[in-house]
Amino acid sequence: MSDLTPQSETPTPTSDKITQAARETIYLCNFRVSVDGEWLCLRELNDISLTPDPEPTHEDPKDPIAIERLNLMNMAKLSIKGLIESALNLGRTLDSDYAPLQQFFVVMEHCLKHGLKTKKTFLGQNKSFWGALELVEKLTPEAGEITASVKDLPGLRTPLGRGRAWLRLALMQKKLSDYMKTIINRKDLLSEFYEPNALMMEEEGAVIAGLLVGLNVIDANLCMKGEDLDSQVGVIDFSMYLKDGGHSSKSAEGDGQITAILDQKNYVEELNRHLSASVNNLQAKVDALEKSNTKLTEELAVANNRIITLQEDVERVKEESSYQLESRKASRSDSAPDGQALGETRKQLKEETLLRLDVEKELEVQIGMKQEMELSMKMLEKDVCEKQDALVELREQLEDLRVINQQLSHKSQSVDAGSKHKSEAIARLEEKINQMTGTVKQMETSEKHVVKQARNLNLAAGRLLQLQQ
């Protein structure tokens, strides 16, 4: 057991860390996600003083935690607004396969995970918001039905899966906003699960709880029996919140259109860079897990060899014990048994029995260690598969963003060409205006000359009249 103690203290990556790696795509420490109309934009922190965001903030504008909270609040605004508009346009009951609804649950999961306190377990560090959601049952008795339903659902093995199921049931009950307000108002209880600067402990959490009221106008019918809520990878799809520039180009002209397209292009490029960094980080974690898996395999082989050796020792002790018993029986059958030899035989038999018990205990310990190591290896293999799936999904999003980037580049080039054409037309018009100005000046000079000649003629006529008189 002592050989595996360092392994149990070392944090082992779990499925929660996959989503934690994916959530880094929106936690931009040098940029801030902001909503400008229906656009999703990035603003650099150095430019915040020049172009302030309309949302009131009390923290340092360069505080990374404050930026994360603001980013999550803006993403929640976009997700809730898009879900309500699309649901009303659709005009029917939503199901689990509806993409905006799936993205809403992913955004809510990131909001509830923000600032969670880390709890150490045998398999590493664990962060789950299920404990905070269980508080609703204590504060609102009618929420006990949802909690009981979640606990009775088959197939849910992790607190993360139970938390996801709770969110879906609360949405179907149209009580999600009320439950969120209930726990946000009790920050004394939430402090057990969240850090002081977490989203649920600040005013951004209250804003999101108020926005959730609008979801009461939609109907959702979600079936969770066939869903694998434990191993889902929650990655926010930013392409759903990027406005298409084709419609806006018809209504906006001039510099405003160029600025909007360039802002969106810069955002896509920055998001592309951060997704690439996330892919690299996940690839590095997968490599580290593979190395850890190899090391555990070697230790498992050593433990198996140790178990085989202990089993051989047990067999040997059994054979020696049986031999001692046979010797003892043979000595008893003799006519004159020696009392001293019998005592020594009993003492030796007792020692051999104690040794056998120690060996059996050690064998049981080694078997338990082997089972724990096999369980750890299975969970590590599951984590590796989940991380590979996350890598594939992130690469697909990266390719989609590259296509969007190319489309925006083409649109920017077409807008630049139109602007150049307008500039040339303006230059031609200015040249015509200059020519017309010169013509007007010549006509004014000619007019002055004619007026002067008329005056001279009037004077000459006056003199002729005087001479005639």
Coordinates of C-alpha atoms in Angstrom, one line a residue:
M1 CA 0.0 0.0 0.0
S2 CA 2.9 2.3 0.7
D3 CA 4.1 2.0 -2.9
L4 CA 0.9 3.7 -4.2
T5 CA 0.6 6.5 -1.7
P6 CA 2.2 9.2 -3.9
Q7 CA -0.1 8.2 -6.8
S8 CA -3.3 8.7 -4.6
E9 CA -2.1 12.1 -3.5
T10 CA -1.4 13.3 -7.0
P11 CA -4.4 15.0 -8.6
T12 CA -5.7 12.8 -11.5
P13 CA -7.5 14.6 -14.4
T14 CA -11.2 13.9 -14.5
S15 CA -14.0 14.8 -16.9
D16 CA -14.6 18.1 -15.1
K17 CA -11.2 19.3 -16.3
I18 CA -12.2 18.7 -19.9
T19 CA -14.9 21.3 -19.6
Q20 CA -12.6 23.5 -17.5
A21 CA -10.2 23.5 -20.5
A22 CA -13.0 24.3 -22.9
R23 CA -14.2 27.2 -20.8
E24 CA -10.9 28.9 -21.3
T25 CA -12.1 29.8 -24.8
I26 CA -14.2 32.7 -23.3
Y27 CA -12.0 33.6 -20.3
L28 CA -9.8 36.1 -22.3
C29 CA -7.6 37.8 -19.7
N30 CA -6.5 40.6 -22.1
F31 CA -9.8 41.0 -23.8
R32 CA -13.4 41.5 -22.8
V33 CA -16.5 40.0 -24.5
S34 CA -19.1 42.7 -25.0
V35 CA -22.5 42.8 -26.6
D36 CA -22.9 45.7 -29.1
G37 CA -26.4 45.6 -30.4
E38 CA -26.7 42.0 -31.7
W39 CA -22.9 41.7 -32.2
L40 CA -20.5 39.7 -30.1
C41 CA -17.3 41.8 -29.9
L42 CA -13.9 41.8 -28.3
R43 CA -12.5 44.9 -26.7
E44 CA -8.9 45.2 -25.5
L45 CA -8.6 46.2 -21.8
N46 CA -6.3 49.1 -22.8
D47 CA -9.1 50.6 -24.8
I48 CA -11.8 50.3 -22.2
S49 CA -11.3 53.9 -21.0
L50 CA -11.8 55.2 -24.5
T51 CA -14.9 53.1 -25.3
P52 CA -16.5 52.2 -22.0
D53 CA -19.0 49.4 -21.8
P54 CA -22.5 50.4 -20.8
E55 CA -22.5 47.7 -18.0
P56 CA -21.7 49.2 -14.6
T57 CA -18.6 47.7 -13.0
H58 CA -17.1 48.3 -9.5
E59 CA -14.0 46.2 -9.9
D60 CA -10.6 46.9 -11.4
P61 CA -11.1 46.8 -15.2
K62 CA -8.0 44.7 -15.6
D63 CA -9.0 42.1 -12.9
P64 CA -9.2 38.7 -14.7
I65 CA -11.9 37.4 -12.3
A66 CA -14.1 40.4 -13.0
I67 CA -13.5 40.0 -16.8
E68 CA -14.6 36.3 -16.5
R69 CA -17.8 37.3 -14.7
L70 CA -18.6 40.0 -17.3
N71 CA -17.9 37.6 -20.1
L72 CA -20.2 34.9 -18.7
M73 CA -23.0 37.5 -18.0
N74 CA -22.8 38.7 -21.6
M75 CA -22.8 35.1 -23.0
A76 CA -25.8 34.4 -20.8
K77 CA -27.6 37.4 -22.2
L78 CA -27.0 36.3 -25.8
S79 CA -27.9 32.7 -25.1
I80 CA -31.2 33.5 -23.3
K81 CA -32.2 36.2 -25.9
G82 CA -31.4 33.8 -28.8
L83 CA -33.2 30.9 -27.2
I84 CA -36.4 33.0 -26.5
E85 CA -36.4 34.5 -30.1
S86 CA -35.8 31.2 -31.8
A87 CA -38.4 29.4 -29.6
L88 CA -41.1 32.0 -30.3
N89 CA -40.3 31.9 -34.1
L90 CA -40.4 28.1 -34.0
G91 CA -43.8 28.1 -32.3
R92 CA -43.6 24.6 -30.8
T93 CA -42.3 22.7 -27.7
L94 CA -38.5 22.4 -27.6
D95 CA -36.7 19.0 -27.2
S96 CA -33.2 17.9 -26.1
D97 CA -31.8 18.1 -29.7
Y98 CA -32.5 21.8 -30.1
A99 CA -29.1 23.5 -30.6
P100 CA -29.8 26.9 -28.9
L101 CA -31.3 25.0 -25.9
Q102 CA -28.2 22.8 -25.6
Q103 CA -25.9 25.9 -25.7
F104 CA -28.1 27.6 -23.0
F105 CA -27.4 24.7 -20.7
V106 CA -23.7 24.8 -21.5
V107 CA -23.5 28.5 -20.6
M108 CA -25.5 28.0 -17.4
E109 CA -23.1 25.2 -16.5
H110 CA -20.1 27.6 -16.9
C111 CA -21.9 30.2 -14.8
L112 CA -22.5 27.8 -12.0
K113 CA -18.9 26.4 -12.1
H114 CA -17.3 29.9 -11.9
G115 CA -15.5 30.3 -8.6
L116 CA -16.3 26.9 -7.2
K117 CA -14.1 25.8 -4.3
T118 CA -12.0 22.7 -5.1
K119 CA -12.6 19.5 -3.1
K120 CA -9.9 16.9 -3.0
T121 CA -10.9 13.3 -3.5
F122 CA -9.1 10.0 -4.0
L123 CA -9.0 10.5 -7.8
G124 CA -7.9 14.1 -7.6
Q125 CA -9.5 17.5 -7.4
N126 CA -13.3 17.8 -8.0
K127 CA -15.5 20.8 -8.7
S128 CA -19.2 20.3 -8.8
F129 CA -22.2 22.7 -8.4
W130 CA -24.5 19.9 -7.4
G131 CA -24.0 20.8 -3.7
A132 CA -25.1 24.4 -4.2
L133 CA -28.2 23.3 -6.1
E134 CA -29.1 20.9 -3.2
L135 CA -29.5 24.0 -1.0
V136 CA -32.7 24.9 -3.0
E137 CA -34.5 22.0 -1.4
K138 CA -33.8 23.3 2.1
L139 CA -34.8 26.9 1.2
T140 CA -37.8 26.0 -1.0
P141 CA -39.7 22.9 -0.1
E142 CA -41.4 22.6 -3.5
A143 CA -38.0 22.0 -5.0
G144 CA -37.7 18.7 -3.2
E145 CA -39.6 17.0 -6.0
I146 CA -37.0 17.9 -8.5
T147 CA -34.1 16.8 -6.2
A148 CA -35.8 13.5 -5.6
S149 CA -36.4 13.0 -9.3
V150 CA -32.8 13.6 -10.0
K151 CA -31.6 11.1 -7.4
D152 CA -34.0 8.5 -8.8
L153 CA -32.8 8.9 -12.4
P154 CA -30.9 5.7 -13.6
G155 CA -27.5 6.1 -15.1
L156 CA -26.4 9.2 -13.2
R157 CA -23.2 8.4 -11.4
T158 CA -21.5 11.8 -10.9
P159 CA -22.5 15.1 -9.2
L160 CA -22.0 16.9 -12.5
G161 CA -24.6 14.7 -14.2
R162 CA -27.1 15.3 -11.4
G163 CA -26.5 19.0 -11.6
R164 CA -27.2 19.0 -15.4
A165 CA -30.4 17.0 -14.9
W166 CA -31.5 19.4 -12.2
L167 CA -31.2 22.4 -14.6
R168 CA -33.3 20.6 -17.2
L169 CA -36.0 19.7 -14.8
A170 CA -36.2 23.2 -13.3
L171 CA -36.5 24.7 -16.8
M172 CA -39.4 22.3 -17.7
Q173 CA -41.1 23.3 -14.4
K174 CA -40.6 27.0 -15.3
K175 CA -39.1 27.6 -11.9
L176 CA -35.4 28.0 -12.8
S177 CA -35.4 31.8 -12.2
D178 CA -37.1 31.5 -8.8
Y179 CA -34.7 28.8 -7.6
M180 CA -31.7 30.8 -8.8
K181 CA -32.9 33.9 -7.0
T182 CA -33.5 31.8 -3.8
I183 CA -29.9 30.6 -3.5
I184 CA -28.3 33.8 -4.7
N185 CA -30.1 35.7 -1.9
R186 CA -28.4 33.3 0.7
K187 CA -24.8 34.1 0.2
D188 CA -24.0 33.0 3.7
L189 CA -24.8 29.4 2.6
L190 CA -23.2 29.7 -0.9
S191 CA -19.9 30.8 0.7
E192 CA -19.4 27.1 1.6
F193 CA -19.2 26.2 -2.1
Y194 CA -18.0 29.4 -3.9
E195 CA -15.1 31.8 -3.6
P196 CA -16.0 35.3 -2.5
N197 CA -15.4 36.7 -6.0
A198 CA -17.4 34.0 -7.8
L199 CA -20.2 34.9 -10.2
M200 CA -22.9 33.5 -7.9
M201 CA -21.6 35.7 -5.1
E202 CA -21.5 39.0 -7.1
E203 CA -24.2 41.1 -8.7
E204 CA -23.7 39.4 -12.1
G205 CA -25.4 36.3 -10.7
A206 CA -28.4 38.4 -9.7
V207 CA -28.6 39.8 -13.2
I208 CA -28.5 36.4 -14.8
A209 CA -31.3 35.2 -12.4
G210 CA -33.4 38.1 -13.5
L211 CA -32.8 37.3 -17.2
L212 CA -34.0 33.7 -16.6
V213 CA -37.5 35.0 -16.0
G214 CA -38.0 35.4 -19.8
L215 CA -37.6 31.6 -20.2
N216 CA -41.0 31.1 -18.6
V217 CA -42.7 31.9 -21.9
I218 CA -41.3 28.8 -23.7
D219 CA -42.2 25.2 -23.3
A220 CA -39.6 22.4 -23.1
N221 CA -40.1 18.6 -23.1
L222 CA -36.8 17.0 -22.3
C223 CA -36.2 13.2 -22.1
M224 CA -33.1 12.5 -19.9
K225 CA -33.3 8.7 -19.7
G226 CA -31.3 8.1 -22.9
E227 CA -28.8 11.0 -22.4
D228 CA -25.3 10.5 -21.0
L229 CA -25.2 13.6 -18.8
D230 CA -22.1 12.4 -16.9
S231 CA -19.6 12.4 -19.8
Q232 CA -20.9 15.3 -21.9
V233 CA -18.3 17.9 -22.8
G234 CA -19.7 21.4 -22.4
V235 CA -18.1 23.6 -25.1
I236 CA -19.6 27.0 -26.0
D237 CA -20.2 27.3 -29.8
F238 CA -19.4 31.0 -30.4
S239 CA -20.4 30.8 -34.1
M240 CA -24.1 30.7 -33.0
Y241 CA -23.8 34.2 -31.6
L242 CA -21.9 35.8 -34.5
K243 CA -24.3 38.0 -36.6
D244 CA -24.2 37.3 -40.4
G245 CA -22.8 40.4 -42.2
G246 CA -24.9 39.7 -45.4
H247 CA -28.1 41.1 -43.9
S248 CA -26.4 44.1 -42.2
S249 CA -24.6 45.1 -45.4
K250 CA -28.0 46.0 -47.0
S251 CA -29.1 48.3 -44.2
A252 CA -25.7 49.9 -43.1
E253 CA -23.4 51.8 -45.4
G254 CA -20.1 53.7 -45.3
D255 CA -17.7 53.7 -42.4
G256 CA -20.2 52.0 -40.0
Q257 CA -20.4 48.9 -42.1
I258 CA -16.6 48.7 -42.6
T259 CA -16.0 49.1 -38.8
A260 CA -18.5 46.4 -37.9
I261 CA -17.1 43.9 -40.4
L262 CA -13.5 44.6 -39.2
D263 CA -14.5 44.2 -35.6
Q264 CA -16.1 40.9 -36.3
K265 CA -13.1 39.8 -38.3
N266 CA -10.8 40.7 -35.4
Y267 CA -12.9 38.8 -33.0
V268 CA -12.9 35.7 -35.1
E269 CA -9.2 35.9 -35.5
E270 CA -8.7 36.3 -31.7
L271 CA -11.1 33.5 -31.0
N272 CA -9.3 31.3 -33.5
R273 CA -6.0 32.0 -31.7
H274 CA -7.5 31.1 -28.3
L275 CA -9.1 27.9 -29.7
S276 CA -5.7 26.9 -31.1
A277 CA -4.1 27.4 -27.7
S278 CA -6.9 25.3 -26.1
V279 CA -6.3 22.5 -28.6
N280 CA -2.6 22.6 -27.8
N281 CA -3.2 22.5 -24.0
L282 CA -5.6 19.6 -24.4
Q283 CA -3.1 17.7 -26.6
A284 CA -0.4 18.3 -23.9
K285 CA -2.8 16.9 -21.2
V286 CA -3.6 13.9 -23.3
D287 CA 0.2 13.2 -23.7
A288 CA 0.6 13.5 -19.9
L289 CA -2.3 11.1 -19.3
E290 CA -0.7 8.6 -21.7
K291 CA 2.6 8.8 -19.8
S292 CA 0.7 8.4 -16.4
N293 CA -1.1 5.4 -17.9
T294 CA 2.1 3.8 -18.9
K295 CA 3.6 4.4 -15.4
L296 CA 0.5 2.9 -13.8
T297 CA 0.7 -0.1 -16.1
E298 CA 4.3 -0.8 -15.0
E299 CA 3.3 -0.4 -11.3
L300 CA 0.4 -2.8 -11.9
A301 CA 2.8 -5.4 -13.4
V302 CA 5.1 -5.0 -10.3
A303 CA 2.1 -5.5 -8.0
N304 CA 1.0 -8.6 -10.0
N305 CA 4.5 -10.1 -9.5
R306 CA 4.3 -9.3 -5.8
I307 CA 0.9 -11.0 -5.5
I308 CA 2.3 -14.1 -7.3
T309 CA 5.3 -14.2 -4.9
L310 CA 3.0 -13.8 -1.9
Q311 CA 0.7 -16.6 -3.2
E312 CA 3.8 -18.9 -3.5
D313 CA 4.8 -18.0 0.1
V314 CA 1.3 -18.9 1.3
E315 CA 1.5 -22.3 -0.5
R316 CA 4.9 -22.9 1.0
V317 CA 3.6 -22.0 4.5
K318 CA 0.6 -24.4 4.0
E319 CA 2.9 -27.2 3.0
E320 CA 5.2 -26.6 6.0
S321 CA 2.2 -26.5 8.3
S322 CA 0.8 -29.8 6.9
Y323 CA 4.2 -31.3 7.3
Q324 CA 4.4 -30.2 10.9
L325 CA 1.0 -31.6 11.6
E326 CA 1.9 -34.9 10.1
S327 CA 5.1 -35.0 12.1
R328 CA 3.1 -34.2 15.2
K329 CA 0.7 -37.0 14.6
A330 CA 3.6 -39.4 13.9
S331 CA 5.3 -38.4 17.1
R332 CA 2.0 -39.0 19.0
S333 CA 1.8 -42.5 17.6
D334 CA 5.2 -43.4 19.1
S335 CA 5.3 -45.3 22.3
A336 CA 7.3 -42.6 24.3
P337 CA 6.7 -39.0 23.0
D338 CA 9.2 -36.5 24.1
G339 CA 7.5 -33.6 26.0
Q340 CA 10.2 -31.1 25.2
A341 CA 10.2 -31.8 21.4
L342 CA 6.4 -31.6 21.4
G343 CA 6.5 -28.1 23.0
E344 CA 9.0 -26.9 20.4
T345 CA 6.9 -28.3 17.7
R346 CA 3.8 -26.5 19.0
K347 CA 5.8 -23.3 19.3
Q348 CA 7.1 -23.6 15.8
L349 CA 3.6 -24.4 14.5
K350 CA 2.2 -21.3 16.3
E351 CA 4.9 -19.1 14.6
E352 CA 4.2 -20.6 11.2
T353 CA 0.5 -19.9 11.7
L354 CA 1.1 -16.3 12.6
L355 CA 3.4 -16.0 9.6
R356 CA 0.7 -17.4 7.4
L357 CA -1.9 -14.9 8.7
D358 CA 0.5 -12.0 8.0
V359 CA 1.1 -13.3 4.5
E360 CA -2.6 -13.6 3.9
K361 CA -3.3 -10.1 5.2
E362 CA -0.5 -8.8 2.9
L363 CA -2.1 -10.7 0.0
E364 CA -5.5 -9.1 0.7
V365 CA -3.9 -5.6 0.8
Q366 CA -2.1 -6.2 -2.5
I367 CA -5.3 -7.5 -4.1
G368 CA -7.2 -4.4 -3.0
M369 CA -4.4 -2.2 -4.3
K370 CA -4.6 -4.0 -7.6
Q371 CA -8.3 -3.5 -7.9
E372 CA -7.9 0.2 -7.1
M373 CA -5.2 0.6 -9.7
E374 CA -7.4 -1.2 -12.3
L375 CA -10.2 1.2 -11.5
S376 CA -7.9 4.2 -11.8
M377 CA -6.6 2.9 -15.1
K378 CA -10.2 2.6 -16.5
M379 CA -11.1 6.1 -15.4
L380 CA -7.9 7.4 -17.0
E381 CA -8.7 5.6 -20.2
K382 CA -12.2 7.2 -20.1
D383 CA -10.7 10.6 -19.5
V384 CA -8.3 10.2 -22.5
C385 CA -11.2 9.2 -24.8
E386 CA -13.2 12.2 -23.6
K387 CA -10.3 14.6 -24.1
Q388 CA -9.8 13.2 -27.6
D389 CA -13.5 13.8 -28.4
A390 CA -13.1 17.3 -27.1
L391 CA -10.1 17.8 -29.3
V392 CA -12.0 16.7 -32.3
E393 CA -14.9 19.0 -31.5
L394 CA -12.6 22.0 -30.9
R395 CA -10.8 21.3 -34.2
E396 CA -14.1 21.2 -36.0
Q397 CA -15.0 24.6 -34.5
L398 CA -11.6 25.9 -35.5
E399 CA -12.2 24.9 -39.1
D400 CA -15.6 26.6 -39.0
L401 CA -14.0 29.8 -37.6
R402 CA -11.4 29.7 -40.3
V403 CA -14.1 29.5 -43.0
I404 CA -15.9 32.4 -41.3
N405 CA -12.6 34.3 -41.2
Q406 CA -12.1 33.8 -45.0
Q407 CA -15.7 34.9 -45.7
L408 CA -15.1 38.0 -43.6
S409 CA -11.9 38.7 -45.5
H410 CA -13.7 38.5 -48.8
K411 CA -16.4 40.8 -47.5
S412 CA -13.8 43.3 -46.2
Q413 CA -12.0 43.2 -49.6
S414 CA -15.3 43.9 -51.4
V415 CA -16.1 46.8 -49.1
D416 CA -12.6 48.2 -49.6
A417 CA -13.1 48.0 -53.4
G418 CA -16.5 49.8 -53.1
S419 CA -14.9 52.5 -50.8
K420 CA -12.1 53.0 -53.3
H421 CA -14.6 53.4 -56.2
K422 CA -16.6 56.0 -54.1
S423 CA -13.3 57.9 -53.4
E424 CA -12.5 58.0 -57.1
A425 CA -16.0 59.3 -57.9
I426 CA -15.6 62.0 -55.1
A427 CA -12.3 63.0 -56.7
R428 CA -13.9 63.4 -60.1
L429 CA -16.7 65.5 -58.6
E430 CA -14.3 67.8 -56.8
E431 CA -12.4 68.3 -60.1
K432 CA -15.7 69.3 -61.9
I433 CA -16.5 71.7 -59.0
N434 CA -13.1 73.3 -59.4
Q435 CA -13.7 73.8 -63.1
M436 CA -17.1 75.3 -62.5
T437 CA -15.7 77.6 -59.9
G438 CA -13.1 78.9 -62.4
T439 CA -15.9 79.5 -65.0
V440 CA -17.9 81.4 -62.5
K441 CA -14.9 83.6 -61.7
Q442 CA -14.3 84.4 -65.4
M443 CA -18.0 85.3 -65.8
E444 CA -17.8 87.6 -62.8
T445 CA -14.7 89.4 -64.4
S446 CA -16.5 89.8 -67.7
E447 CA -19.6 91.2 -65.9
K448 CA -17.4 93.8 -64.2
H449 CA -15.8 94.8 -67.5
V450 CA -19.3 95.2 -69.2
V451 CA -20.5 97.3 -66.3
K452 CA -17.5 99.5 -66.5
Q453 CA -18.0 100.0 -70.3
A454 CA -21.7 100.9 -69.7
R455 CA -20.7 103.6 -67.2
N456 CA -18.2 105.1 -69.7
L457 CA -20.9 105.1 -72.4
N458 CA -23.3 106.9 -70.0
L459 CA -20.7 109.5 -69.2
A460 CA -20.0 110.1 -72.9
A461 CA -23.7 110.4 -73.7
G462 CA -24.1 113.0 -70.9
R463 CA -21.3 115.1 -72.3
L464 CA -22.7 115.0 -75.8
L465 CA -26.1 116.2 -74.5
Q466 CA -24.3 119.1 -72.7
L467 CA -22.4 120.1 -75.9
Q468 CA -25.7 120.1 -77.9
Q469 CA -27.4 122.4 -75.5

